[in-house]
Structure formats: C-alpha cells, structure tokens
Short mmCIF file of N, CA and C in Angstrom, two decimals:
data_model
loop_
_atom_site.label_atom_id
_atom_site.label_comp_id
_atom_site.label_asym_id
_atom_site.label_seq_id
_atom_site.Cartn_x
_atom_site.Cartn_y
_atom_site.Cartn_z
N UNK A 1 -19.72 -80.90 -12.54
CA UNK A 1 -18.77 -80.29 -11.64
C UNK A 1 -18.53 -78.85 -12.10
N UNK A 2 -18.46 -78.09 -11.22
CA UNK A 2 -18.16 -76.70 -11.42
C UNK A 2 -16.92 -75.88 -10.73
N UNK A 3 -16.20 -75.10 -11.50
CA UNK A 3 -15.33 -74.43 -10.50
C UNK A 3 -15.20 -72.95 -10.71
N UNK A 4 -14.61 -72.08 -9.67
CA UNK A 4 -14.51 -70.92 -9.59
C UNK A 4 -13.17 -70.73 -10.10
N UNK A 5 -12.32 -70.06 -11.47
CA UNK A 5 -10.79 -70.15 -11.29
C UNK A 5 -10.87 -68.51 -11.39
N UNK A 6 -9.43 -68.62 -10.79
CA UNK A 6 -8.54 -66.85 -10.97
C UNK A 6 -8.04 -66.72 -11.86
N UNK A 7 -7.55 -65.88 -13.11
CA UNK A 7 -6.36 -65.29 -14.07
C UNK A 7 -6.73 -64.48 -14.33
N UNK A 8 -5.90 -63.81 -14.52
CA UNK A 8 -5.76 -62.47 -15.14
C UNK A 8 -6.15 -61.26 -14.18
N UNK A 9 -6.43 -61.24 -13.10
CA UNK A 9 -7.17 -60.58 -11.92
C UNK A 9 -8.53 -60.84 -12.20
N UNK A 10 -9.02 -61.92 -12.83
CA UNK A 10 -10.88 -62.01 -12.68
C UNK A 10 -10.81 -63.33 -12.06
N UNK A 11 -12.11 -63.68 -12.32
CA UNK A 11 -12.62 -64.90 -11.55
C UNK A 11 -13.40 -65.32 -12.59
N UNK A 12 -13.68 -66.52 -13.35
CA UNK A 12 -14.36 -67.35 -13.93
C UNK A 12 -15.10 -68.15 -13.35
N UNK A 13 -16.25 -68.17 -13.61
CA UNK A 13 -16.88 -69.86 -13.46
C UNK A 13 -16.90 -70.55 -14.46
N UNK A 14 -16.59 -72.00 -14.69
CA UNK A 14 -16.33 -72.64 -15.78
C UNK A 14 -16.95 -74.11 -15.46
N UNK A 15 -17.14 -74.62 -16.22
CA UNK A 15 -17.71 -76.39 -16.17
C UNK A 15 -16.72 -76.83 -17.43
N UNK A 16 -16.79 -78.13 -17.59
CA UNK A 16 -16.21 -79.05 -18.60
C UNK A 16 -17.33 -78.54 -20.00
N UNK A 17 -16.42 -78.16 -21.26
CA UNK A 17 -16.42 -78.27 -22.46
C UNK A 17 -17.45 -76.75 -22.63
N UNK A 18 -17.04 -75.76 -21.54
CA UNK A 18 -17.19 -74.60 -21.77
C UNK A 18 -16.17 -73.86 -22.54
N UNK A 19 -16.57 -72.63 -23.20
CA UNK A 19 -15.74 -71.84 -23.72
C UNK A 19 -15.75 -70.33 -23.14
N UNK A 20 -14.51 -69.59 -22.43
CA UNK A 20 -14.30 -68.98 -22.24
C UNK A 20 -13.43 -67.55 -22.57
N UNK A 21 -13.32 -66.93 -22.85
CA UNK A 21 -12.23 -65.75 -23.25
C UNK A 21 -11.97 -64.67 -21.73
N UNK A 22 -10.69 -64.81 -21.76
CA UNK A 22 -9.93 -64.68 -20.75
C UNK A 22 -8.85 -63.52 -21.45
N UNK A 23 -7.89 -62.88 -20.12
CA UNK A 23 -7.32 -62.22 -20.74
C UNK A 23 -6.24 -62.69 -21.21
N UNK A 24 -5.18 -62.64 -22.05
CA UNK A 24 -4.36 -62.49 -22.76
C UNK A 24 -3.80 -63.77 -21.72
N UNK A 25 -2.71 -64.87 -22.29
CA UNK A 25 -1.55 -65.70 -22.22
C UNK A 25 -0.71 -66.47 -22.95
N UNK A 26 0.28 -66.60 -22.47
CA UNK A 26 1.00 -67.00 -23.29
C UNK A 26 0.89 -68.40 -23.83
N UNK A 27 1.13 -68.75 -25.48
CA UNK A 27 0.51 -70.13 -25.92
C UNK A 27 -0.12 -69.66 -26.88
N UNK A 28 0.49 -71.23 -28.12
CA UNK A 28 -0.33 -71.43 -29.42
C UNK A 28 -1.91 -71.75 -29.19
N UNK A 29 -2.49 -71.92 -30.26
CA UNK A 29 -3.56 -72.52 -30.83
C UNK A 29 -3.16 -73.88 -30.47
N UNK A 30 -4.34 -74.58 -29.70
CA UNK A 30 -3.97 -75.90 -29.89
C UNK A 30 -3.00 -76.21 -28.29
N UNK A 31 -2.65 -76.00 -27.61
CA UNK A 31 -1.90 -75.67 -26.38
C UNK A 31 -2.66 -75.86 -25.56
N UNK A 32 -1.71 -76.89 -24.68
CA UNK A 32 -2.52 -77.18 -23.28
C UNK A 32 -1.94 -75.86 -22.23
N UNK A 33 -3.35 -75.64 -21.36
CA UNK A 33 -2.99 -74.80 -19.91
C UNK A 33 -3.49 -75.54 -18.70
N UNK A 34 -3.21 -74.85 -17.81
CA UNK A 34 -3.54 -75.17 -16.37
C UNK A 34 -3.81 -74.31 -15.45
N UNK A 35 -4.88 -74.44 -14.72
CA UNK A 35 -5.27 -72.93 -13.80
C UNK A 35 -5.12 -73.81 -12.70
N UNK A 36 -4.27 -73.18 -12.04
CA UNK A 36 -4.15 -74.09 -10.71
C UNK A 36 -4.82 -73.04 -9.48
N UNK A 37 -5.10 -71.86 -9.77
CA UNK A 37 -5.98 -70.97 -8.62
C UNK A 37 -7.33 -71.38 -9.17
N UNK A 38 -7.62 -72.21 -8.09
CA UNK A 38 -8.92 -72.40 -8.01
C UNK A 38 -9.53 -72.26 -7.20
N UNK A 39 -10.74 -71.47 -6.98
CA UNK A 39 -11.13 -70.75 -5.70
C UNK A 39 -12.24 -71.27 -5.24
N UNK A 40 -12.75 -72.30 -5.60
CA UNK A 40 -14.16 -73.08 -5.21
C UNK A 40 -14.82 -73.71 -6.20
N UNK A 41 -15.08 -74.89 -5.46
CA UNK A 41 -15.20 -76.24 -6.50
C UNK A 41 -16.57 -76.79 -5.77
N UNK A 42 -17.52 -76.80 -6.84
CA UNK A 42 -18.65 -78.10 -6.61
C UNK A 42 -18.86 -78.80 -7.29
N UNK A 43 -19.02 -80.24 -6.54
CA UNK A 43 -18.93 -81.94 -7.16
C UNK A 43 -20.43 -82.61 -6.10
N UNK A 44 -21.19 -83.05 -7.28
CA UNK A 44 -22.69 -83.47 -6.80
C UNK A 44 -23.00 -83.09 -5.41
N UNK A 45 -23.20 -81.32 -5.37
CA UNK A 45 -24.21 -80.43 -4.52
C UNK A 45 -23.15 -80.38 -3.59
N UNK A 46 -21.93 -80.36 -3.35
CA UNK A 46 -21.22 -80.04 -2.09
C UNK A 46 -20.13 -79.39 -2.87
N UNK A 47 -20.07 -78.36 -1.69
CA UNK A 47 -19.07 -77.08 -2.31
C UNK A 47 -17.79 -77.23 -1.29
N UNK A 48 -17.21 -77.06 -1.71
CA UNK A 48 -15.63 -76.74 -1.54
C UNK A 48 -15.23 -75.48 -1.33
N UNK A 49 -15.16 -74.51 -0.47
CA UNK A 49 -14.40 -73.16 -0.89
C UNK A 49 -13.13 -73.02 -0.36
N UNK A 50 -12.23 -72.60 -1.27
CA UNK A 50 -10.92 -72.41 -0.52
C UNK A 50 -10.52 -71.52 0.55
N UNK A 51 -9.44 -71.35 1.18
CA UNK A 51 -9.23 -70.67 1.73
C UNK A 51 -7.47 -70.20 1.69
N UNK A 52 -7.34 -69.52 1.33
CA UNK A 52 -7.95 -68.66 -0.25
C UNK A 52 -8.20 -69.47 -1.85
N UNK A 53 -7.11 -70.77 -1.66
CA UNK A 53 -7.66 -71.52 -2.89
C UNK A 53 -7.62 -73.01 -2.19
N UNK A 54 -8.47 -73.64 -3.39
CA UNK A 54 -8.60 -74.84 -2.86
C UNK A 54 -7.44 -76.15 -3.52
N UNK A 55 -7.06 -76.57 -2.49
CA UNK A 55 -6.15 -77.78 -2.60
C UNK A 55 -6.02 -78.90 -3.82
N UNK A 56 -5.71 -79.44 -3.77
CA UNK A 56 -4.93 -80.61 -5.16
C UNK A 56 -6.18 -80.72 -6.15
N UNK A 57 -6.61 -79.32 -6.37
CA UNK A 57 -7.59 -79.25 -7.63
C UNK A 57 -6.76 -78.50 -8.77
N UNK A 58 -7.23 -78.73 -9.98
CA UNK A 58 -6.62 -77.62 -11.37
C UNK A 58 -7.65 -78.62 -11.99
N UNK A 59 -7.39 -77.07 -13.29
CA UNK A 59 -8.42 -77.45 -14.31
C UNK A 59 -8.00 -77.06 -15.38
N UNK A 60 -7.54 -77.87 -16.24
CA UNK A 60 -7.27 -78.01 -17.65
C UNK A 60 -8.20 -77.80 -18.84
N UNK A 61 -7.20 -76.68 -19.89
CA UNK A 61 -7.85 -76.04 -20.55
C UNK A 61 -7.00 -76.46 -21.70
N UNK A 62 -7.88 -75.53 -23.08
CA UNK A 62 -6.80 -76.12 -24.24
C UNK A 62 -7.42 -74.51 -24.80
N UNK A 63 -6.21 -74.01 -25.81
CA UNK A 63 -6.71 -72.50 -26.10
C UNK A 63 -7.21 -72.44 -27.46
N UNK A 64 -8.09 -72.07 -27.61
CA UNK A 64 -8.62 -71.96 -29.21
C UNK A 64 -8.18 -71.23 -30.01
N UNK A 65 -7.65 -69.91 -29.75
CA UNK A 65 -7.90 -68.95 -30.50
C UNK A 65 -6.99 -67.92 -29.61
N UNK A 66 -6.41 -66.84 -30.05
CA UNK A 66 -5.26 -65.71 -29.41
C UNK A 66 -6.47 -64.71 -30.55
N UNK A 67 -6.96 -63.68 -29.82
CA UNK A 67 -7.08 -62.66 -30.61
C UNK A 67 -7.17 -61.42 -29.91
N UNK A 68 -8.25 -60.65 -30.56
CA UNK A 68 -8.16 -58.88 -30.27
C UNK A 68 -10.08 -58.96 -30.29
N UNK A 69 -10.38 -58.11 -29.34
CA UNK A 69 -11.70 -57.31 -29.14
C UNK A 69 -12.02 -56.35 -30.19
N UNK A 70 -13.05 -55.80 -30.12
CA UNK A 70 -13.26 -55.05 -31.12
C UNK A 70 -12.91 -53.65 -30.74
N UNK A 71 -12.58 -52.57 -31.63
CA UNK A 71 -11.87 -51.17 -30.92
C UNK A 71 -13.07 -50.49 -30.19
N UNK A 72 -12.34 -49.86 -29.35
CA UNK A 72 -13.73 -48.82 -28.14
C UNK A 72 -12.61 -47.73 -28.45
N UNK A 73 -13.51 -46.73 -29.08
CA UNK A 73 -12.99 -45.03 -29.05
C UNK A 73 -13.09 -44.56 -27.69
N UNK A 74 -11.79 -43.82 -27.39
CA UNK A 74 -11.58 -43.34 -26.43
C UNK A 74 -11.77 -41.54 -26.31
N UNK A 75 -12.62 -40.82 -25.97
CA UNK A 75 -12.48 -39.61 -26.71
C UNK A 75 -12.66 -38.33 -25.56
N UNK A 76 -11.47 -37.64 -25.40
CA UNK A 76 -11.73 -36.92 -24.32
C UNK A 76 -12.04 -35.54 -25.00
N UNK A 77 -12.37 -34.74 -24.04
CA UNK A 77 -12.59 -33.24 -24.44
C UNK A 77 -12.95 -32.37 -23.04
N UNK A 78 -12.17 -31.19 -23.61
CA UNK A 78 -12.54 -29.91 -22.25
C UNK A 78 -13.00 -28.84 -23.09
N UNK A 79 -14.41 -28.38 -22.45
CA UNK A 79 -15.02 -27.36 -23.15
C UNK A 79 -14.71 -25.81 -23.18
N UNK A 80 -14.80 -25.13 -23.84
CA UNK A 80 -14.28 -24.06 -24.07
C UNK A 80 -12.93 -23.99 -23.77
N UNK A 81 -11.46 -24.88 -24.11
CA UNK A 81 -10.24 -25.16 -23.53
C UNK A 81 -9.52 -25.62 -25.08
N UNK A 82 -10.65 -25.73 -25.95
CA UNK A 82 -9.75 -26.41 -27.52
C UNK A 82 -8.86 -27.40 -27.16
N UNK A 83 -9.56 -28.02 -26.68
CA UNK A 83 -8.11 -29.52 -25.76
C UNK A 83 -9.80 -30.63 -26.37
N UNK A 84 -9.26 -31.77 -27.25
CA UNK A 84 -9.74 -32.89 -27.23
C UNK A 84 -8.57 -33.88 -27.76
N UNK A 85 -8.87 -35.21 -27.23
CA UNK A 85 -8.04 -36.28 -27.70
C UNK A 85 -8.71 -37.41 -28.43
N UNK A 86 -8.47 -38.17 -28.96
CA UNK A 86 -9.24 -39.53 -29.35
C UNK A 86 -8.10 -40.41 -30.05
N UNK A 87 -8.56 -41.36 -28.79
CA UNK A 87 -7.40 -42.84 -29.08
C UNK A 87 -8.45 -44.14 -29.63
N UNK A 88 -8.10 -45.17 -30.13
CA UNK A 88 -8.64 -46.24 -30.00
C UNK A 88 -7.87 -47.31 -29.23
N UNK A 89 -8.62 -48.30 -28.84
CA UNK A 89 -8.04 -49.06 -28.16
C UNK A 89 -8.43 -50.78 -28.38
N UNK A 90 -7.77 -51.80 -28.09
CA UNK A 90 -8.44 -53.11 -28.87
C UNK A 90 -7.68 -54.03 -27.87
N UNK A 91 -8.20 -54.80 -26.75
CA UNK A 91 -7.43 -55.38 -25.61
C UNK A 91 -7.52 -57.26 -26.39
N UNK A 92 -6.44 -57.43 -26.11
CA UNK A 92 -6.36 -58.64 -26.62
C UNK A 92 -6.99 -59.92 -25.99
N UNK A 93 -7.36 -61.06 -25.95
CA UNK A 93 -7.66 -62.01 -25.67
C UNK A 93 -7.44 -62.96 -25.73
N UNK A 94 -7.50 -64.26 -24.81
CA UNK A 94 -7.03 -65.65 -25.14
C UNK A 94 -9.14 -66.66 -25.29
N UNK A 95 -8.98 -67.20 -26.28
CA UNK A 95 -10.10 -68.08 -25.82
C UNK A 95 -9.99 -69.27 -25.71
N UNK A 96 -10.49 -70.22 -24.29
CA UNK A 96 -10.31 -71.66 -23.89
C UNK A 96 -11.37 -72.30 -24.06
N UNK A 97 -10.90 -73.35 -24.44
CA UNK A 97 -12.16 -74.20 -23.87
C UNK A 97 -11.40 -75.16 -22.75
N UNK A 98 -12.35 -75.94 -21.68
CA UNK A 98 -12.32 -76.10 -20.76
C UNK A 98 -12.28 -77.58 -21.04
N UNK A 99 -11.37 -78.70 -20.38
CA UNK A 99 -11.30 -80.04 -21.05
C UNK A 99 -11.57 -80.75 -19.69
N UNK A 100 -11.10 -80.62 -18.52
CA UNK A 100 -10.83 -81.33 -17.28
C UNK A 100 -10.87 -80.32 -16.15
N UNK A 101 -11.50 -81.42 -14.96
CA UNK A 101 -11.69 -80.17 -14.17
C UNK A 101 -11.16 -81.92 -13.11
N UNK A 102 -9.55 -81.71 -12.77
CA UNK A 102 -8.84 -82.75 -12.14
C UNK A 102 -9.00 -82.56 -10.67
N UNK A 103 -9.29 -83.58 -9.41
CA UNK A 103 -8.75 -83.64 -8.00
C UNK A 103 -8.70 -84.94 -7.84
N UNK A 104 -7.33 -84.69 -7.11
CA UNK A 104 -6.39 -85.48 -7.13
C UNK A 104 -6.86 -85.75 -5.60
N UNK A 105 -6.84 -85.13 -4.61
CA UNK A 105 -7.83 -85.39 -3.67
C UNK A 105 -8.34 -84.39 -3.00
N UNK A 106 -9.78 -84.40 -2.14
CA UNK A 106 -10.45 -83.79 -1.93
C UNK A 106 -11.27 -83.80 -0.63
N UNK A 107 -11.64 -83.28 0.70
CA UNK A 107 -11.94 -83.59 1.40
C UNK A 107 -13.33 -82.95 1.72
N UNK A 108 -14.59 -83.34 1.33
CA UNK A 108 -15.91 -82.57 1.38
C UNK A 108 -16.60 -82.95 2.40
N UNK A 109 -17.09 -82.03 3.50
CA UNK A 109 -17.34 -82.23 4.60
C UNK A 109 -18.62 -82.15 4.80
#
C-alpha cells in the first residue's frame, strides 16, 4: 500500500516501514504521529485520489530522531560596492519511520 501525505508544505510518498525526514514537529524520540492529509492512496493497483484529501485514511508514524541538516553558507556580495555578507544556516528536521498506513473505510471504484 502506498500513500501520498502533506506536512510541512511538501508532499511525501511513503509505504509501511519507510523512513522519512520531514520538516521539523513537535515530539520526542520514540512518539507516536499521525498525518491525517492524505492526498492519494493505492491498495492492490487501485488508486484513490482525494479531492483535495482522501477520506477515513491516516497514516501512522513513530519519530526517530529530531535533528539539524548540515550548514549551507549563505554568501552574498556586490561588486565594486565593498558590501558582502555570509551567514550560515542549518534547517532542522524530524525523521519518521512509517508504522501503519490505517482505512477505516474506503470506497475504490
């Protein structure tokens, strides 16, 4: 089974006992979640797409890990202006793994 979920403004595709890194949420190590935007679901070759999401589906996750990316230098400059800047930057992350992919019911046509 496969599904399409939303967070964070992206879109995932995920299956059972995948691992994903997503952006940032709230929750320990060890912590159950729930993505209840789920935007299209396939179960043996028939697809589901929502409109805009699909009905009494969610998919349960458990979070591994809260961390940080690695830094990307940010480095501006204007030539002949003696104007440069340089920031670093390090966007944080959540990583899941994927336990259940639940419907409760489903109507595939």
């Amino acid at each position: 089974m496969i599904a399409v979920i939303k967070t964070g403004g992206k879109q995932y595709l995920v299956k059972e006992k995948n691992k994903i890194k997503i952006e940032k949420i709230d929750g320990k190590e060890g912590d159950q979640v729930e993505f209840t935007d789920v935007l299209l679901l396939e179960k043996n070759k028939h697809v589901e797409v929502g409109k805009p999401l699909v009905k009494n589906v969610k998919v349960i996750g458990k979070i591994l890990k809260q961390g940080r990316y690695d830094k990307v230098i940010v480095f501006k400059y204007k030539a002949k202006k003696r104007q440069q800047k340089k920031a670093g930057h390090r966007q944080h992350f959540t990583e899941v793994e994927i336990k259940d992919i639940i419907l409760s019911w489903l109507r595939i046509t």
